[in-house]
Short mmCIF file of C-alpha atoms and ligand atoms in Angstrom, two decimals:
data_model
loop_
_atom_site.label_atom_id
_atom_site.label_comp_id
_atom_site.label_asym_id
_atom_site.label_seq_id
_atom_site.Cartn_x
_atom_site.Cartn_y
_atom_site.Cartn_z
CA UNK A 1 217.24 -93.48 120.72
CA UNK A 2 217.40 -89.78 120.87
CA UNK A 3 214.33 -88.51 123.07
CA UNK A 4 212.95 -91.52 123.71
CA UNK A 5 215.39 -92.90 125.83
CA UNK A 6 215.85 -89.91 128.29
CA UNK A 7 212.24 -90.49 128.58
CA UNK A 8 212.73 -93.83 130.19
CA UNK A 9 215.33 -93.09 132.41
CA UNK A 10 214.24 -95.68 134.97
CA UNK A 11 215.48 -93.68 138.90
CA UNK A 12 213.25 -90.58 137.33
CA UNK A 13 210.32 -93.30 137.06
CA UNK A 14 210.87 -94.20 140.05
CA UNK A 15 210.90 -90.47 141.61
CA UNK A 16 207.93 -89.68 139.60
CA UNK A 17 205.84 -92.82 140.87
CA UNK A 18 206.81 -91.83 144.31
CA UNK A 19 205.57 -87.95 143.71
CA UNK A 20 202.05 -89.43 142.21
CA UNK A 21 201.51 -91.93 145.25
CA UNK A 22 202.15 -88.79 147.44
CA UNK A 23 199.95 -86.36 145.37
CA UNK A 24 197.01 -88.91 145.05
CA UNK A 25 194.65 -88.65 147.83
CA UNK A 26 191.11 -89.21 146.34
CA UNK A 27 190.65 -91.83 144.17
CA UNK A 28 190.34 -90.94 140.73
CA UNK A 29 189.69 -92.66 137.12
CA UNK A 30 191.05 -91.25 134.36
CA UNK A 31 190.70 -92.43 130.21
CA UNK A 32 193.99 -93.07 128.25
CA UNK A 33 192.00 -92.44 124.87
CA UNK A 34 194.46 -93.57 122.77
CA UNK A 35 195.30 -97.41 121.78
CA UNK A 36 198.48 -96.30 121.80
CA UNK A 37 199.03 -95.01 125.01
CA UNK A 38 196.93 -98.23 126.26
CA UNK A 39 199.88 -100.49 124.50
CA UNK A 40 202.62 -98.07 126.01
CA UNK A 41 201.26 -98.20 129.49
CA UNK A 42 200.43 -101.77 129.89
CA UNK A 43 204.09 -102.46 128.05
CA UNK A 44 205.84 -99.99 130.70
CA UNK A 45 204.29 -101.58 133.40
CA UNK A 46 202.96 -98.26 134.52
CA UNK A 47 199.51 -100.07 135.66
CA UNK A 48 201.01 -102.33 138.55
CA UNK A 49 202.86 -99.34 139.74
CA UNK A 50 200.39 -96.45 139.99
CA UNK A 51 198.32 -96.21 143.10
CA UNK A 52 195.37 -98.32 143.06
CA UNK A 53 193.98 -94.54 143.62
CA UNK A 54 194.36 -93.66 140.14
CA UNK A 55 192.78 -96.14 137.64
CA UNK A 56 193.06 -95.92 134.41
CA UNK A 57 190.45 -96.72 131.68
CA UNK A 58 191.11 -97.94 127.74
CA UNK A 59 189.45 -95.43 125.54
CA UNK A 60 187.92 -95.75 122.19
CA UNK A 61 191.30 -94.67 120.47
CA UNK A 62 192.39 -97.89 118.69
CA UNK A 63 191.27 -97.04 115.19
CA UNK A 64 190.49 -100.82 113.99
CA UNK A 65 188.52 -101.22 117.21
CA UNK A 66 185.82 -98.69 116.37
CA UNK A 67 185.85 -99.84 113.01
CA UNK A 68 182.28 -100.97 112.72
CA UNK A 69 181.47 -104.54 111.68
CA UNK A 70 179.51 -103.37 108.63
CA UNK A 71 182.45 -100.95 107.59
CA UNK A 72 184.54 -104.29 107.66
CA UNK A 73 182.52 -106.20 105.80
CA UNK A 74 182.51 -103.79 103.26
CA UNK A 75 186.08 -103.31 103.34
CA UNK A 76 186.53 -107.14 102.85
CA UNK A 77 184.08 -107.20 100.16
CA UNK A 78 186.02 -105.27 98.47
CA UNK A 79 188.63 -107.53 97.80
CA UNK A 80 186.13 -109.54 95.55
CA UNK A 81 186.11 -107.48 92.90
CA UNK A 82 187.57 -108.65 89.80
CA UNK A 83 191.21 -106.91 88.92
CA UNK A 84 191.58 -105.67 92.86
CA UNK A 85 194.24 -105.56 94.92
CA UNK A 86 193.63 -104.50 98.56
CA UNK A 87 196.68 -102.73 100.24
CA UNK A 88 196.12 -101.70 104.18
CA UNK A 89 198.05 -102.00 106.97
CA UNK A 90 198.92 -105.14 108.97
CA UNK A 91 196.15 -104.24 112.12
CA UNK A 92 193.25 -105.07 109.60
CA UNK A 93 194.35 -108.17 108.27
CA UNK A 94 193.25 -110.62 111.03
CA UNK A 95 189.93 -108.53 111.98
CA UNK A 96 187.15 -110.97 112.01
CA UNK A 97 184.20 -109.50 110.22
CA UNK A 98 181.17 -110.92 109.61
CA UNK A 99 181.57 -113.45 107.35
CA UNK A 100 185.41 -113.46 106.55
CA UNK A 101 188.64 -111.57 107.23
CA UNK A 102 191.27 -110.25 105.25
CA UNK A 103 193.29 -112.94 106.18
CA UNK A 104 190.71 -116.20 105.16
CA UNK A 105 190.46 -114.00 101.95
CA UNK A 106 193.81 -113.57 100.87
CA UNK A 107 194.16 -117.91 101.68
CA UNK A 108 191.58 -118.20 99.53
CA UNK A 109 193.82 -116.66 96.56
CA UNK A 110 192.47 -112.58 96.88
CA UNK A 111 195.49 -110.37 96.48
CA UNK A 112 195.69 -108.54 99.47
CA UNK A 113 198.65 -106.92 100.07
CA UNK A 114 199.90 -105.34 103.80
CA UNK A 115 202.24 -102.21 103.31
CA UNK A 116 203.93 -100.33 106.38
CA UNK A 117 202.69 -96.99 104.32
CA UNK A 118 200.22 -95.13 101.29
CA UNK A 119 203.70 -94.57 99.99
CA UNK A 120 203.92 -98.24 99.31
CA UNK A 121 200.38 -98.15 97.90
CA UNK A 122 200.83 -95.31 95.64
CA UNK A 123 204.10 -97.32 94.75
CA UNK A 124 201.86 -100.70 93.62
CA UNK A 125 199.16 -98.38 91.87
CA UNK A 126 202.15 -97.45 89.77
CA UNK A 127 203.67 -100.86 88.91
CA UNK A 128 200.34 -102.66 88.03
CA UNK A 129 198.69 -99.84 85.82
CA UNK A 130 196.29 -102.70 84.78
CA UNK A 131 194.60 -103.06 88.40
CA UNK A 132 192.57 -101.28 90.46
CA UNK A 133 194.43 -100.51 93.97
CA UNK A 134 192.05 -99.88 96.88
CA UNK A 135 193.69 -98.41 100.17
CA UNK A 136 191.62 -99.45 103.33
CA UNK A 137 191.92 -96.04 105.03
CA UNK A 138 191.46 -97.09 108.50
CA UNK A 139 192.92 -94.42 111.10
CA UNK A 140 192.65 -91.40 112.94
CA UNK A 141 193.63 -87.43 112.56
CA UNK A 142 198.00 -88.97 112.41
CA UNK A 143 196.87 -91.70 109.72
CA UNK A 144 194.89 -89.10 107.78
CA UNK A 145 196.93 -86.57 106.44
CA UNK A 146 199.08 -89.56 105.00
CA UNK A 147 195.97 -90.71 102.99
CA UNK A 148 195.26 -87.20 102.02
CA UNK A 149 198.60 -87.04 100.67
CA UNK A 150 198.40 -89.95 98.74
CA UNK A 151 195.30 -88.97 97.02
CA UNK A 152 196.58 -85.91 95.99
CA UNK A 153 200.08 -87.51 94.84
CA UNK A 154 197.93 -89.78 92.73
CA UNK A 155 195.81 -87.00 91.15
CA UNK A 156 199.50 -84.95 90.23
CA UNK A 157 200.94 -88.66 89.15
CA UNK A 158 197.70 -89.33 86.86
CA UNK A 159 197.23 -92.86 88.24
CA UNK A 160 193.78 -93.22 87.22
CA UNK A 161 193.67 -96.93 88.96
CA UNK A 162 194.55 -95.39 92.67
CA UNK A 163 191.11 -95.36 95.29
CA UNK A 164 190.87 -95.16 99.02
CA UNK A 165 187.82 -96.84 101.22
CA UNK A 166 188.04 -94.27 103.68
CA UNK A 167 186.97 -95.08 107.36
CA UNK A 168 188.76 -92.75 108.47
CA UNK A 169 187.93 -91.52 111.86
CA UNK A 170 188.37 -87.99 113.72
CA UNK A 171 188.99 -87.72 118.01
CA UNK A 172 187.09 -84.71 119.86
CA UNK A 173 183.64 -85.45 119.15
CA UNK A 174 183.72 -89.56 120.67
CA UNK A 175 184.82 -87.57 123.40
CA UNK A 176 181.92 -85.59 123.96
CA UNK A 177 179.46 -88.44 122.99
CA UNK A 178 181.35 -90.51 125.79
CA UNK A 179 180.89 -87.48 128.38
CA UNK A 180 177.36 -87.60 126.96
CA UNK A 181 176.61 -91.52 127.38
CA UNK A 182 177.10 -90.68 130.96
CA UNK A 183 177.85 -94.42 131.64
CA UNK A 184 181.40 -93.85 132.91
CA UNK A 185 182.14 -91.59 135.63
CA UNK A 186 185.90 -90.52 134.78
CA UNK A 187 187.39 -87.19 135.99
CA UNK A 188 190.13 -86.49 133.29
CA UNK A 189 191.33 -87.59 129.39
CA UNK A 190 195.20 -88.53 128.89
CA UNK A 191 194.62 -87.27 125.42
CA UNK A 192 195.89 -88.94 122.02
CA UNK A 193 199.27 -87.36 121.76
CA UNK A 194 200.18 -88.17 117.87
CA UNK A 195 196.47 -87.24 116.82
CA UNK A 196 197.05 -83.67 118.83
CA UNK A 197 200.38 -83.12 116.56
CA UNK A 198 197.88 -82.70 113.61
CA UNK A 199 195.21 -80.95 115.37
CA UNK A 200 197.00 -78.80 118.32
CA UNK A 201 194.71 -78.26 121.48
CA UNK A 202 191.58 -76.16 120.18
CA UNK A 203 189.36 -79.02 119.06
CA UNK A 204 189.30 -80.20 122.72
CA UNK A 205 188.66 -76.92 124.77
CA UNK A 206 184.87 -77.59 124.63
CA UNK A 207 186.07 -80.67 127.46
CA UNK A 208 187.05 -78.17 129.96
CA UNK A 209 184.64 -75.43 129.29
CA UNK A 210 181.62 -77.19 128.28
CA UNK A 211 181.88 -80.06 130.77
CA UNK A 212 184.49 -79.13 133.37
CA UNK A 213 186.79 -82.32 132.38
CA UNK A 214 190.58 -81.64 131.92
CA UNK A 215 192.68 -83.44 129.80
CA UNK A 216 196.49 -83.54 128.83
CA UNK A 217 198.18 -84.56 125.69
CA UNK A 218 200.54 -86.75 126.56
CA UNK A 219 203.36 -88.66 125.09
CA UNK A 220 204.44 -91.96 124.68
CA UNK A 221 207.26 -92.90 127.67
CA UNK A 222 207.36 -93.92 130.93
CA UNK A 223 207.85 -90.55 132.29
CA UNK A 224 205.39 -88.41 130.05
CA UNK A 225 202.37 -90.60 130.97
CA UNK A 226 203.37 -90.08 134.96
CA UNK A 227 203.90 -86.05 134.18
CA UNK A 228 200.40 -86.20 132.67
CA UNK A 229 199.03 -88.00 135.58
CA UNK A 230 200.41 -85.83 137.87
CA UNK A 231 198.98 -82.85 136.19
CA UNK A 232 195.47 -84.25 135.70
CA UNK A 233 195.50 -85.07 139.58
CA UNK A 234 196.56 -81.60 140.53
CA UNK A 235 194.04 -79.94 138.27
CA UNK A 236 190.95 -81.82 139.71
CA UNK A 237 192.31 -81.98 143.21
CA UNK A 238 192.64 -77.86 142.66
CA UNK A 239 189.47 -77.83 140.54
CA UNK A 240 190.67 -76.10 138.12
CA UNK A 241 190.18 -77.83 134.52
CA UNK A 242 192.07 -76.91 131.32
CA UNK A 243 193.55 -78.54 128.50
CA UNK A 244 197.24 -78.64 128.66
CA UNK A 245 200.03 -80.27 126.09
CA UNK A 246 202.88 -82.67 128.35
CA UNK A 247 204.21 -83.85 125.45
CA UNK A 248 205.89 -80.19 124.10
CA UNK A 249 208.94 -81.48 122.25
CA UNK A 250 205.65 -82.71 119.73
CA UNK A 251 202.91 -80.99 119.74
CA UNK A 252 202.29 -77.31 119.12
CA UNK A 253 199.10 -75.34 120.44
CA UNK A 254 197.72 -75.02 116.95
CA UNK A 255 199.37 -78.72 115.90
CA UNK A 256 200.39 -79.21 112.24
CA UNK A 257 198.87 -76.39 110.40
CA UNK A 258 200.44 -77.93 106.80
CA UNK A 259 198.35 -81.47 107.25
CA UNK A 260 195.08 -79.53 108.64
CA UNK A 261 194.84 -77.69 105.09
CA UNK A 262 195.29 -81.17 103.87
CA UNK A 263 192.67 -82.33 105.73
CA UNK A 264 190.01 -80.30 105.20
CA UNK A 265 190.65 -79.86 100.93
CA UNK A 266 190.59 -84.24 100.52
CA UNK A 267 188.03 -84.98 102.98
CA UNK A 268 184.58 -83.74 104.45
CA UNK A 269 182.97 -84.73 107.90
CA UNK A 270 180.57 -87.06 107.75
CA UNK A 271 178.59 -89.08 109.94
CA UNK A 272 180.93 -92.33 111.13
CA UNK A 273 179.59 -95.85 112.77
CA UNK A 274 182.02 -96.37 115.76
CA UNK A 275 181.50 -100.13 117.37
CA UNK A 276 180.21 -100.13 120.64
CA UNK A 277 179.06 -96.38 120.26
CA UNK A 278 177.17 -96.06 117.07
CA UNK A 279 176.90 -93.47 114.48
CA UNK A 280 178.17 -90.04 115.75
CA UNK A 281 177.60 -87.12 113.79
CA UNK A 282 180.67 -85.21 112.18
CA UNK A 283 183.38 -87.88 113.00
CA UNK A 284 184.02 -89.31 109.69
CA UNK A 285 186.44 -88.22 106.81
CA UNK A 286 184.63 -88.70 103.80
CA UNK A 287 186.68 -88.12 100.17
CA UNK A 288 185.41 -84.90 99.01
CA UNK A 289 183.54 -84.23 95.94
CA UNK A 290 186.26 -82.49 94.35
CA UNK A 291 188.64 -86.14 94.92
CA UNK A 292 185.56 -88.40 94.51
CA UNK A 293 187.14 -90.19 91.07
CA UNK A 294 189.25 -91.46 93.78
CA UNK A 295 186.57 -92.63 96.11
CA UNK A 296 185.93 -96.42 96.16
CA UNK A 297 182.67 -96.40 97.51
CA UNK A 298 181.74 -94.22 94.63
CA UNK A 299 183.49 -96.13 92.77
CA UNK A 300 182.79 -99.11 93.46
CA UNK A 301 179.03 -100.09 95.43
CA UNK A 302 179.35 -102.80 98.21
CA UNK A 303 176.36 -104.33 99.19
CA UNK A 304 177.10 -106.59 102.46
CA UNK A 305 174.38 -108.36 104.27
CA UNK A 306 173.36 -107.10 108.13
CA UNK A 307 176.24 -107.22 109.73
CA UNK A 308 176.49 -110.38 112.26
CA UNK A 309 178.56 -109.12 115.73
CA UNK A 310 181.03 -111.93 117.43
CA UNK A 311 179.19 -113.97 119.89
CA UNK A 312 179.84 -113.31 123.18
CA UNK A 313 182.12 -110.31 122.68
CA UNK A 314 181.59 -107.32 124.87
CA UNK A 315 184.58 -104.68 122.49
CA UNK A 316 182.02 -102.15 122.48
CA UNK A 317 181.93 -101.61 126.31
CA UNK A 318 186.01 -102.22 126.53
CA UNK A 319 185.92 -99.04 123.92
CA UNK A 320 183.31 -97.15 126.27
CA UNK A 321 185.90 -97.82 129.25
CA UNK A 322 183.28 -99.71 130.57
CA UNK A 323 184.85 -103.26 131.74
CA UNK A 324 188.06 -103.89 131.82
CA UNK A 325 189.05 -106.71 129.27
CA UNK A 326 189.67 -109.31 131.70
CA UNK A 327 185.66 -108.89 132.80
CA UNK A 328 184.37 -110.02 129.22
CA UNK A 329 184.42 -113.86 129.84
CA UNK A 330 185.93 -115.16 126.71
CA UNK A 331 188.97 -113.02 127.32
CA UNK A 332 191.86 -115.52 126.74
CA UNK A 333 189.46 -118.30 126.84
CA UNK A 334 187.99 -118.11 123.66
CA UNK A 335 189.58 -115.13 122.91
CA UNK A 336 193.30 -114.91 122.42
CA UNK A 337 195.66 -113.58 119.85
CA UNK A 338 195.97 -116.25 117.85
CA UNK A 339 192.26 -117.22 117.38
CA UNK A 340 190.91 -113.75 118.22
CA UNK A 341 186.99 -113.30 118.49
CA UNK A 342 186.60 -109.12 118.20
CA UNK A 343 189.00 -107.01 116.99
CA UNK A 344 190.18 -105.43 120.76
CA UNK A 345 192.25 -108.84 120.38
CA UNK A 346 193.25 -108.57 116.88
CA UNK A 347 194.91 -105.35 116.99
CA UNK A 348 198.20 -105.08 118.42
CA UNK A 349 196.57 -101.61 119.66
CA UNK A 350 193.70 -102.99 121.16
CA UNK A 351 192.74 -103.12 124.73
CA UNK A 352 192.24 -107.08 124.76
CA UNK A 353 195.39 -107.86 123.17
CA UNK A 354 197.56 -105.25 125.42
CA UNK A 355 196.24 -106.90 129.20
CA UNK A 356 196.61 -110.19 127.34
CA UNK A 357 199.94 -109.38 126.56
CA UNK A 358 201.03 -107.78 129.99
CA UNK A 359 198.28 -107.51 132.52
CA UNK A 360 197.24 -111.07 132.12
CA UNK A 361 195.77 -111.82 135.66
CA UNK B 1 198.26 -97.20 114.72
CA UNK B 2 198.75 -94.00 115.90
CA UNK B 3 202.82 -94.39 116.06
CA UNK B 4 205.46 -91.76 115.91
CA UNK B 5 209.38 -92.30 115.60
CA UNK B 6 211.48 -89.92 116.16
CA UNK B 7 214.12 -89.70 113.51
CA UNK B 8 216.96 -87.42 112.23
CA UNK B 9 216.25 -85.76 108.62
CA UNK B 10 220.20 -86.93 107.12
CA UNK B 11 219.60 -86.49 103.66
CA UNK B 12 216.72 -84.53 101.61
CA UNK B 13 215.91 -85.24 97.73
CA UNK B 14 213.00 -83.47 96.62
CA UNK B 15 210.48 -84.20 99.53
CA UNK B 16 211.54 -87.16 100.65
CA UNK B 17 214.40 -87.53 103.01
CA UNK B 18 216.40 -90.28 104.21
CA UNK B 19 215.94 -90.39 107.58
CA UNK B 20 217.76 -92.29 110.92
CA UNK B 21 215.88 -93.62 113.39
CA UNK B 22 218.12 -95.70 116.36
CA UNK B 23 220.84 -96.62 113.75
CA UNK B 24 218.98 -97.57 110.91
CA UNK B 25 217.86 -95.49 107.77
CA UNK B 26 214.81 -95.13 106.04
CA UNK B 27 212.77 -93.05 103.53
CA UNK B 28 210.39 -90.99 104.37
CA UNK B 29 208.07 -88.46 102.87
CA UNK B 30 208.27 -84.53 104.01
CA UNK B 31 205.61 -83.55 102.30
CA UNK B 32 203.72 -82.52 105.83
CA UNK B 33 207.00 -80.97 107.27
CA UNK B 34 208.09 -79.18 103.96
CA UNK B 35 210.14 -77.38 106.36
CA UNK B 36 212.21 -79.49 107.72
CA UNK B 37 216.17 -79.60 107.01
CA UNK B 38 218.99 -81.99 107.01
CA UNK B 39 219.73 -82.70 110.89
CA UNK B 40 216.33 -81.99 112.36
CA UNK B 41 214.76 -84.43 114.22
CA UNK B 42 211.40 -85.52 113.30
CA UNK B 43 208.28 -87.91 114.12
CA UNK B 44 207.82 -90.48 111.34
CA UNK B 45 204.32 -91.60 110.56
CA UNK B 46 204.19 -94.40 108.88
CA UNK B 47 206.71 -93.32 106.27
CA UNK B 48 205.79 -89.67 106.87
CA UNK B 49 207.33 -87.20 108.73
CA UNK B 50 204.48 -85.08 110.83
CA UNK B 51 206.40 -82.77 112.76
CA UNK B 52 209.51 -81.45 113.73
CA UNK B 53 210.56 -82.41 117.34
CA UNK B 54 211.44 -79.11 119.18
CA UNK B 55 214.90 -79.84 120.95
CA UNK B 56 214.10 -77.09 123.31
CA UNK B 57 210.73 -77.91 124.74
CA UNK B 58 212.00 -81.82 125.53
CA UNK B 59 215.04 -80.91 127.39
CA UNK B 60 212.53 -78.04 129.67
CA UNK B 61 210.51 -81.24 129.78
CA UNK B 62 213.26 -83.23 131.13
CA UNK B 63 214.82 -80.19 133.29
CA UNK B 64 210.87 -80.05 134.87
CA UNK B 65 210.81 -83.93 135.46
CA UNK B 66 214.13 -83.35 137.10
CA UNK B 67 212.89 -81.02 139.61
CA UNK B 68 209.61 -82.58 140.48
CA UNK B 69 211.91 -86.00 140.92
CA UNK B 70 214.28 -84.10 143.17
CA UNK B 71 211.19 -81.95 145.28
CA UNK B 72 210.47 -86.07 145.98
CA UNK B 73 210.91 -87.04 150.21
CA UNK B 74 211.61 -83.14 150.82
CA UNK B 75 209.45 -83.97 154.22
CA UNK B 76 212.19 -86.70 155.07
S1 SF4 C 1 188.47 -110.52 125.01
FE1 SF4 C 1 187.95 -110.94 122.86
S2 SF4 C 1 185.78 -111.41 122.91
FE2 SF4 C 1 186.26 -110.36 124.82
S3 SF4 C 1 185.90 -108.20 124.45
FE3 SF4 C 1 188.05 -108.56 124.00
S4 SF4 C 1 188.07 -108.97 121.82
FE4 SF4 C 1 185.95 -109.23 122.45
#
């Protein structure tokens, strides 16, 4: 595939690894933010191969993972209601909440539905004018804009039976409340490189001016995520932090201006429940007033009981990049794929389910 | 969750396109790259394109991976 595979081109790996086991001379840890970098990293086999200099933490950038519990047990509430069907993407389905999951609900005769987009959604809304169709917005700044889109496209289609749960989640600010935490002494971010296509680089240049920490948006292959190490390691061996973009061919300094407008006329920040962090002020995307006929939780009120957390699972710190996944002890024990106990295992983004895929010890 | 394809824009109707990515075809909306045209490559978003990929900056990006590969062993 055209600019993917160039990317991969296995002798420039090689060169590359070479030119970061040279460069690296202190031993650094740096935060791949972004579930999917964690997947395309651990896939790659990048983490045997990099100096044990460099390590590299899991972030709190798999967008099901931070989902809170309550937020989930809302969301699968939801799919009581009489005349509902649930569309949302495959990641949610298997996501044990509190008392049930997607999954046990749609067994139990609840007509859930997966689709691959809000296109699909917008397409059931349409062929079952008699039900309500709730979209379980679960995502970041990429996943947005399509939601955005689809609320608008249902306003200009009329379809009056069209409503997104929005848990929608923005990236800078965990950041900063990660820098904050102080638990986790990292020197750089490999920043999200699909969320930085919406937003561009501005929302992150507090990092390096505020706090001294560079970071790099990177891309996906082999050889962008050893470009962006390299440049992390020369910026805090020289001292000298910035934000920079790797991954050009993608991202633009002031990302996709077309889906920012988007953004900010269908949604509001608002204050967001992350797991393992909390709530943190001014990360949530909230429908706005002006769209709120298509809000569910207007719409329709969920009242779940206090949430109940899995047993034993320690998510919340793999999201902090505070242990590692094979450190929480029912990592594939207890805790596997197929009978997952927290959603880091659930999610074919998640942390758990990427070293239990690849890096098993 | 946080996926993006890149595909070639083959065929636009209205704002959505009919797009290739590695051999296959697809629909996809262009409603967040209303400026994209027939045999620009794009990343796809879960059914949406969200940005044109920029031919030029990914082969300087390959040219500069090139060179730092080659400056590799230059002590011997
Ligand atoms: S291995 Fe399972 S139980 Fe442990 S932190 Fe990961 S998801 Fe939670």
């Amino acid at each position: 595939m055209k600019f993917v595979n160039e990317f991969r081109n296995p002798k420039l790996v090689q060169a590359l690894i070479k030119k970061v086991r040279e460069y690296s001379s202190t031993p650094i840890k740096l935060m791949e933010v972004c579930g999917t970098h964690t997947v395309a990293i651990s896939k790659s086999g990048l983490r045997q191969v990099i100096p044990n200099s460099i390590t590299l933490l899991s972030g709190p950038g798999c967008p099901v993972c931070v989902t809170s519990h309550r937020d989930l047990d809302r969301a699968i509430t939801l799919a009581s209601i009489p005349n509902v069907i649930i569309t949302t993407f495959g990641d949610m389905m298997k996501v044990p909440g509190s008392f049930s999951s997607l999954s046990k609900e749609k067994a139990s005769g609840k007509d859930i539905r997966v689709v691959y987009s809000t296109l699909d959604a917008l397409k059931i809304a349409e062929e079952n004018r008699d039900k309500r169709i709730i979209f379980l917005g679960v995502g970041f700044e990429t996943s947005a804009p399509t939601v955005g889109q689809a609320i608008i496209e249902a306003r200009r289609r009329n379809l009056k039976n069209f409503f997104v749960f929005s848990a929608l989640k923005t990236m800078p600010l965990v950041l900063k409340a990660l820098i904050d935490l102080g638990e986790v002494n990292f020197q750089g971010y490999i920043l999200p490189g699909h969320v930085s296509v919406i937003i561009g680089v501005k929302p992150y240049q507090f990092l390096s001016r505020d706090y001294g920490m560079p970071g790099v948006i990177a891309g996906f292959e082999p050889l962008d995520v050893l470009q962006t190490i390299l440049m992390l390691v020369e910026m805090i061996e020289k001292g000298e932090p910035e934000i920079k973009i790797q991954y050009k061919r993608a991202v633009s300094p002031e990302g996709n201006l077309i889906a920012q407008e988007l953004l900010k006329k269908v949604f509001e920040p608002s204050d967001a429940d992350w797991r393992g962090i909390g709530v943190i002020p001014e990360t949530g995307l909230k429908i706005a007033e002006n769209y709120g006929d298509f809000d569910a939780e207007r719409i329709f009120k969920v009242e779940t009981p206090e949430p109940v957390e899995p047993k034993g699972c320690r998510c919340g710190e793999v999201l902090r990049g505070l242990i590692f996944p094979y450190q929480c002890g029912l990592f594939a024990k207890a805790c596997t794929p197929e009978s997952p106990v927290g959603p880091c295992m659930v999610s074919s983004e998640g942390a758990c389910a990427a070293y239990y895929r690849y890096n098993k010890l | 969750m946080c996926l993006g394809i890149p595909a070639k824009v083959i065929e636009i109707n209205g704002y959505m396109a009919e797009v290739e990515i590695g051999g296959t075809r697809r629909e996809a909306s262009l409603q967040l790259v209303p400026d994209a045209k027939v045999g620009d490559f794009v990343l796809i978003h879960t059914g949406y394109a969200i940005q044109k990929i920029d031919e030029k900056e990914a082969e300087e990006t390959l040219e500069l991976l090139k060179q730092l590969g080659e400056s590799n062993g230059s002590g011997e």
